[in-house]
Amino acid sequence: MLGSRGAWCAGRLRAVARAWLRGAPGGRSPALAPRRGAWPEPRGRPLGLSAAAVVDSAPRPLQPYLRLMRLDKPIGTWLLYLPCTWSIGLAADPGCFPDWYMLSLFGTGAVLMRGAGCTINDMWDREYDKKVTRTANRPIAAGNISTFQSFVFLGGQLTLALGVLLCLNYYSIALGAASLLLVVTYPLMKRITYWPQLALGLTFNWGALLGWSAVRGSCDPAVCLPLYFSGVMWTLIYDTIYAHQVYTLDIHRPEDCWDKFTSNRTIGLILFLGIVLGNLWKEKKTDHTKKNTESSIENQ
């Protein structure tokens, strides 16, 4: 009896010891474990390279405004910017890279105008957004930004965008100002038509006209119009994906819709790279042709 009781006590002691050791950091005994505070504790929010992480790491008073601009979801800015890059690339002289100053200028303008467009959209739809799960957390609908604050913020964005526009020639200033009508009225199109994607395409691809005129001083209809309307058709496709429709699309998986929607950034960048390489190849062919012409003249 004493033996069985001793075995039972030994088993209980081993169980207590194991639990005691597991409670210490790294499985060490409390005597060997570091004192509280000896390990450095993380401070602040972790930083990341994604746009959403950058917005999350911004000062809290600024975060609602950054989300109102959709800076945490930059795909819209890319889709607004890419038609500008195509046009600027096509307008470059043969054998030359695109104008880097224009590319940076239009990049800044794309961020500001996309932010202004999202602000206008959320101002128009604030009552509707409150009733939809996907949009109920938008800053205006959620009450994080008042209507007056959104007006002031919109004015600031448009003022900065005007500063960018004034860096261009007079023709481009007038052409760029004309796009403001599309920016303001696009959010209303979903209420009066089943084709709001068309209105979005007309708005988002305006840079196909503006980029060329910024470099050349005016639009060449033979180049700009096909590029513009091709961009409109491209927008019809990707915005339909965003609204759930396409043969290879799984409409029951939102992540699949989002992946296919954001893949258009890659497509746009590939097109831009093709334009740049094609333009550089023009010069090589031209030089080769010139040499052949000169040699043939000398032989004669």
Coordinates of C-alpha atoms in Angstrom, one line a residue:
M1 CA 0.0 0.0 0.0
L2 CA 2.8 2.4 0.9
G3 CA 4.5 1.5 -2.4
S4 CA 1.4 2.3 -4.4
R5 CA 0.9 5.6 -2.5
G6 CA 4.5 6.5 -3.1
A7 CA 4.2 5.9 -6.9
W8 CA 1.1 8.0 -7.0
C9 CA 2.8 10.9 -5.2
A10 CA 5.9 10.6 -7.5
G11 CA 3.6 10.8 -10.6
R12 CA 1.8 13.9 -9.3
L13 CA 5.1 15.6 -8.6
R14 CA 6.3 14.9 -12.2
A15 CA 3.1 16.3 -13.6
V16 CA 3.4 19.5 -11.5
A17 CA 7.1 19.8 -12.5
R18 CA 6.2 19.5 -16.2
A19 CA 3.5 22.1 -15.9
W20 CA 5.8 24.4 -14.0
L21 CA 8.5 24.1 -16.6
R22 CA 6.0 24.7 -19.5
G23 CA 5.0 28.0 -17.8
A24 CA 8.5 29.4 -18.1
P25 CA 9.6 31.1 -21.4
G26 CA 11.4 28.6 -23.7
G27 CA 10.6 25.7 -21.3
R28 CA 13.2 26.8 -18.8
S29 CA 12.7 26.9 -15.0
P30 CA 11.6 30.2 -13.5
A31 CA 15.0 30.4 -11.9
L32 CA 16.7 30.4 -15.3
A33 CA 13.9 32.4 -17.1
P34 CA 14.6 36.1 -17.6
R35 CA 12.8 38.6 -15.3
R36 CA 9.7 40.4 -16.5
G37 CA 10.9 43.3 -18.7
A38 CA 14.2 41.7 -19.6
W39 CA 13.0 40.9 -23.1
P40 CA 12.5 43.9 -25.4
E41 CA 8.8 44.4 -26.1
P42 CA 7.6 45.6 -29.5
R43 CA 6.5 49.2 -29.6
G44 CA 4.2 50.9 -32.0
R45 CA 2.6 49.2 -35.0
P46 CA 4.6 46.9 -37.3
L47 CA 5.7 48.5 -40.6
G48 CA 5.1 46.9 -44.0
L49 CA 5.6 47.6 -47.6
S50 CA 2.0 47.3 -48.7
A51 CA -0.1 50.4 -49.3
A52 CA -2.5 49.2 -46.6
A53 CA 0.3 48.8 -44.1
V54 CA 1.6 52.3 -44.9
V55 CA -1.9 53.8 -44.3
D56 CA -2.2 51.8 -41.0
S57 CA 1.2 53.2 -39.8
A58 CA 0.2 56.8 -40.6
P59 CA -0.9 59.1 -37.7
R60 CA -4.5 58.1 -36.7
P61 CA -6.0 61.6 -37.5
L62 CA -4.8 61.2 -41.1
Q63 CA -5.9 57.6 -41.7
P64 CA -9.6 58.4 -42.6
Y65 CA -8.5 60.9 -45.2
L66 CA -5.9 58.5 -46.7
R67 CA -8.6 55.8 -46.9
L68 CA -11.0 58.3 -48.4
M69 CA -8.4 58.7 -51.2
R70 CA -8.2 54.9 -51.4
L71 CA -4.4 55.1 -50.8
D72 CA -4.7 51.7 -49.1
K73 CA -6.0 50.3 -52.5
P74 CA -3.8 51.9 -55.1
I75 CA -5.0 49.7 -58.0
G76 CA -7.4 52.4 -59.1
T77 CA -4.6 55.0 -59.3
W78 CA -2.6 52.6 -61.5
L79 CA -5.5 52.1 -63.8
L80 CA -5.9 55.9 -64.1
Y81 CA -2.2 56.4 -64.6
L82 CA -1.3 53.7 -67.1
P83 CA -3.2 55.3 -70.1
C84 CA -1.2 58.4 -69.5
T85 CA 2.1 56.4 -69.7
W86 CA 1.0 54.8 -73.0
S87 CA 0.3 58.2 -74.5
I88 CA 3.5 59.8 -73.2
G89 CA 5.5 56.8 -74.5
L90 CA 4.0 57.0 -77.9
A91 CA 4.6 60.8 -78.1
A92 CA 8.4 60.3 -77.4
D93 CA 10.7 60.9 -80.4
P94 CA 12.0 57.7 -82.1
G95 CA 14.9 56.1 -80.2
C96 CA 14.1 58.1 -77.0
F97 CA 12.8 57.1 -73.7
P98 CA 9.5 58.7 -72.5
D99 CA 9.8 62.1 -70.8
W100 CA 10.5 61.2 -67.2
Y101 CA 9.3 64.6 -66.0
M102 CA 6.0 64.1 -67.6
L103 CA 5.7 60.6 -66.2
S104 CA 6.3 61.8 -62.7
L105 CA 4.0 64.8 -63.2
F106 CA 1.1 62.6 -64.4
G107 CA 1.8 60.1 -61.6
T108 CA 1.3 62.9 -59.1
G109 CA -1.8 64.0 -60.9
A110 CA -3.2 60.5 -61.0
V111 CA -2.9 60.1 -57.2
L112 CA -4.7 63.5 -56.6
M113 CA -7.4 63.0 -59.2
R114 CA -8.2 59.5 -58.2
G115 CA -8.4 60.7 -54.6
A116 CA -10.7 63.5 -55.6
G117 CA -12.9 61.2 -57.6
C118 CA -13.2 58.8 -54.7
T119 CA -14.1 61.7 -52.4
I120 CA -16.8 62.9 -54.8
N121 CA -18.1 59.4 -55.1
D122 CA -18.3 58.9 -51.3
M123 CA -20.0 62.3 -50.9
W124 CA -22.7 61.4 -53.5
D125 CA -23.2 57.9 -52.1
R126 CA -22.8 58.5 -48.3
E127 CA -26.4 57.5 -47.5
Y128 CA -26.3 54.4 -49.8
D129 CA -22.9 53.3 -48.4
K130 CA -24.3 53.1 -44.9
K131 CA -26.7 50.4 -46.0
V132 CA -24.1 48.2 -47.8
T133 CA -21.8 45.9 -45.9
R134 CA -18.9 46.4 -48.3
T135 CA -19.0 50.2 -48.1
A136 CA -20.4 50.9 -44.6
N137 CA -16.9 51.4 -43.2
R138 CA -15.9 54.1 -45.7
P139 CA -14.9 57.2 -43.8
I140 CA -17.8 59.4 -44.7
A141 CA -20.5 56.7 -44.3
A142 CA -19.0 55.6 -41.0
G143 CA -19.0 59.2 -39.7
N144 CA -15.2 59.5 -39.4
I145 CA -15.2 62.5 -41.7
S146 CA -18.0 65.0 -41.8
T147 CA -19.6 66.4 -45.0
F148 CA -17.9 69.7 -44.4
Q149 CA -14.5 68.2 -43.8
S150 CA -14.9 66.2 -47.0
F151 CA -15.7 69.4 -49.0
V152 CA -12.6 71.0 -47.6
F153 CA -10.4 68.0 -48.3
L154 CA -11.8 67.8 -51.9
G155 CA -10.9 71.4 -52.4
G156 CA -7.4 70.8 -51.3
Q157 CA -7.0 67.8 -53.6
L158 CA -8.4 69.8 -56.6
T159 CA -6.2 72.8 -55.8
L160 CA -3.0 70.6 -55.8
A161 CA -4.2 68.9 -59.0
L162 CA -4.7 72.3 -60.6
G163 CA -1.1 73.1 -59.7
V164 CA 0.0 70.0 -61.6
L165 CA -2.2 70.9 -64.6
L166 CA -0.7 74.4 -64.7
C167 CA 2.7 72.9 -65.4
L168 CA 1.5 71.8 -68.8
N169 CA 0.9 73.8 -72.0
Y170 CA -2.3 75.8 -72.6
Y171 CA -3.9 73.2 -74.8
S172 CA -3.4 70.6 -72.2
I173 CA -4.7 72.8 -69.4
A174 CA -8.0 73.3 -71.3
L175 CA -8.1 69.6 -72.2
G176 CA -7.5 68.6 -68.6
A177 CA -10.0 71.0 -67.2
A178 CA -12.7 69.4 -69.5
S179 CA -12.2 66.1 -67.7
L180 CA -13.6 67.6 -64.5
L181 CA -17.1 67.2 -65.8
L182 CA -16.6 63.5 -66.1
V183 CA -15.0 63.2 -62.7
V184 CA -18.0 64.9 -61.0
T185 CA -20.8 63.1 -62.9
Y186 CA -19.4 59.6 -63.1
P187 CA -20.6 58.6 -59.6
L188 CA -24.2 59.5 -60.7
M189 CA -24.2 57.2 -63.7
K190 CA -24.8 54.1 -61.7
R191 CA -28.2 55.6 -60.7
I192 CA -29.4 56.4 -64.2
T193 CA -27.8 53.7 -66.4
Y194 CA -26.9 50.0 -66.4
W195 CA -23.6 50.9 -68.1
P196 CA -21.6 52.9 -65.4
Q197 CA -18.5 51.1 -66.7
L198 CA -18.7 53.1 -69.9
A199 CA -18.7 56.4 -68.0
L200 CA -15.8 55.1 -65.9
G201 CA -13.9 54.2 -69.1
L202 CA -14.5 57.7 -70.6
T203 CA -13.2 59.2 -67.3
F204 CA -10.2 56.9 -66.5
N205 CA -8.7 57.0 -70.0
W206 CA -8.7 60.7 -70.5
G207 CA -5.0 60.6 -69.9
A208 CA -4.6 58.9 -73.3
L209 CA -5.5 62.2 -74.8
L210 CA -3.8 64.4 -72.2
G211 CA -0.4 62.6 -72.2
W212 CA 0.1 63.1 -75.9
S213 CA -0.9 66.8 -75.9
A214 CA 1.4 67.5 -72.9
V215 CA 4.4 66.3 -74.9
R216 CA 3.4 67.4 -78.4
G217 CA 1.3 70.5 -77.7
S218 CA -1.9 69.1 -79.3
C219 CA -3.8 65.9 -79.9
D220 CA -3.2 63.8 -83.0
P221 CA -6.6 62.2 -83.7
A222 CA -5.0 59.3 -85.7
V223 CA -3.1 58.3 -82.6
C224 CA -5.0 59.6 -79.6
L225 CA -8.6 58.5 -80.5
P226 CA -7.8 54.8 -81.2
L227 CA -5.7 54.7 -78.0
Y228 CA -8.5 56.4 -76.0
F229 CA -11.3 54.2 -77.2
S230 CA -9.2 51.1 -76.8
G231 CA -8.6 52.1 -73.2
V232 CA -12.4 52.6 -72.8
M233 CA -13.0 49.0 -73.9
W234 CA -10.2 47.8 -71.6
T235 CA -12.0 49.5 -68.7
L236 CA -15.3 47.9 -69.6
I237 CA -13.6 44.5 -69.2
Y238 CA -11.8 45.1 -65.9
D239 CA -14.7 47.0 -64.3
T240 CA -17.0 44.1 -65.3
I241 CA -14.6 41.8 -63.5
Y242 CA -14.8 44.1 -60.5
A243 CA -18.6 43.9 -60.7
H244 CA -18.4 40.0 -61.0
Q245 CA -18.6 38.8 -64.7
V246 CA -16.1 36.9 -66.9
Y247 CA -15.7 33.4 -68.3
T248 CA -12.7 32.5 -66.2
L249 CA -14.0 34.3 -63.1
D250 CA -15.4 32.5 -60.1
I251 CA -18.0 35.0 -59.0
H252 CA -18.5 33.1 -55.7
R253 CA -15.0 33.9 -54.6
P254 CA -14.4 37.6 -54.0
E255 CA -10.6 37.0 -53.7
D256 CA -10.6 35.6 -57.2
C257 CA -12.5 38.6 -58.5
W258 CA -10.0 40.9 -56.8
D259 CA -7.0 39.0 -58.1
K260 CA -8.2 39.2 -61.7
F261 CA -9.1 42.9 -61.3
T262 CA -5.7 43.8 -60.0
S263 CA -3.9 41.8 -62.7
N264 CA -4.8 44.5 -65.1
R265 CA -2.0 46.6 -63.6
T266 CA 0.5 44.1 -64.9
I267 CA -1.2 44.1 -68.3
G268 CA -0.9 47.9 -68.4
L269 CA 2.7 47.9 -67.4
I270 CA 3.5 45.3 -70.1
L271 CA 1.8 47.5 -72.7
F272 CA 3.9 50.5 -71.6
L273 CA 7.1 48.5 -71.7
G274 CA 6.1 47.3 -75.2
I275 CA 5.6 50.9 -76.3
V276 CA 8.9 52.0 -74.9
L277 CA 10.9 49.1 -76.5
G278 CA 9.1 49.6 -79.8
N279 CA 10.0 53.3 -79.8
L280 CA 13.6 52.5 -79.1
W281 CA 13.6 49.9 -81.9
K282 CA 12.4 52.5 -84.4
E283 CA 15.6 54.4 -84.1
K284 CA 17.7 51.3 -84.6
K285 CA 15.8 50.5 -87.7
T286 CA 16.0 54.1 -88.9
D287 CA 19.8 54.2 -88.3
H288 CA 20.2 50.9 -90.2
T289 CA 18.1 52.3 -93.0
K290 CA 20.0 55.5 -93.1
K291 CA 23.3 53.6 -93.4
N292 CA 22.0 51.4 -96.2
T293 CA 20.7 54.5 -98.0
E294 CA 24.0 56.3 -97.7
S295 CA 26.1 53.3 -98.8
S296 CA 23.8 52.8 -101.8
I297 CA 24.2 56.5 -102.7
E298 CA 28.0 56.3 -102.4
N299 CA 28.0 53.2 -104.6
Q300 CA 26.1 55.0 -107.3

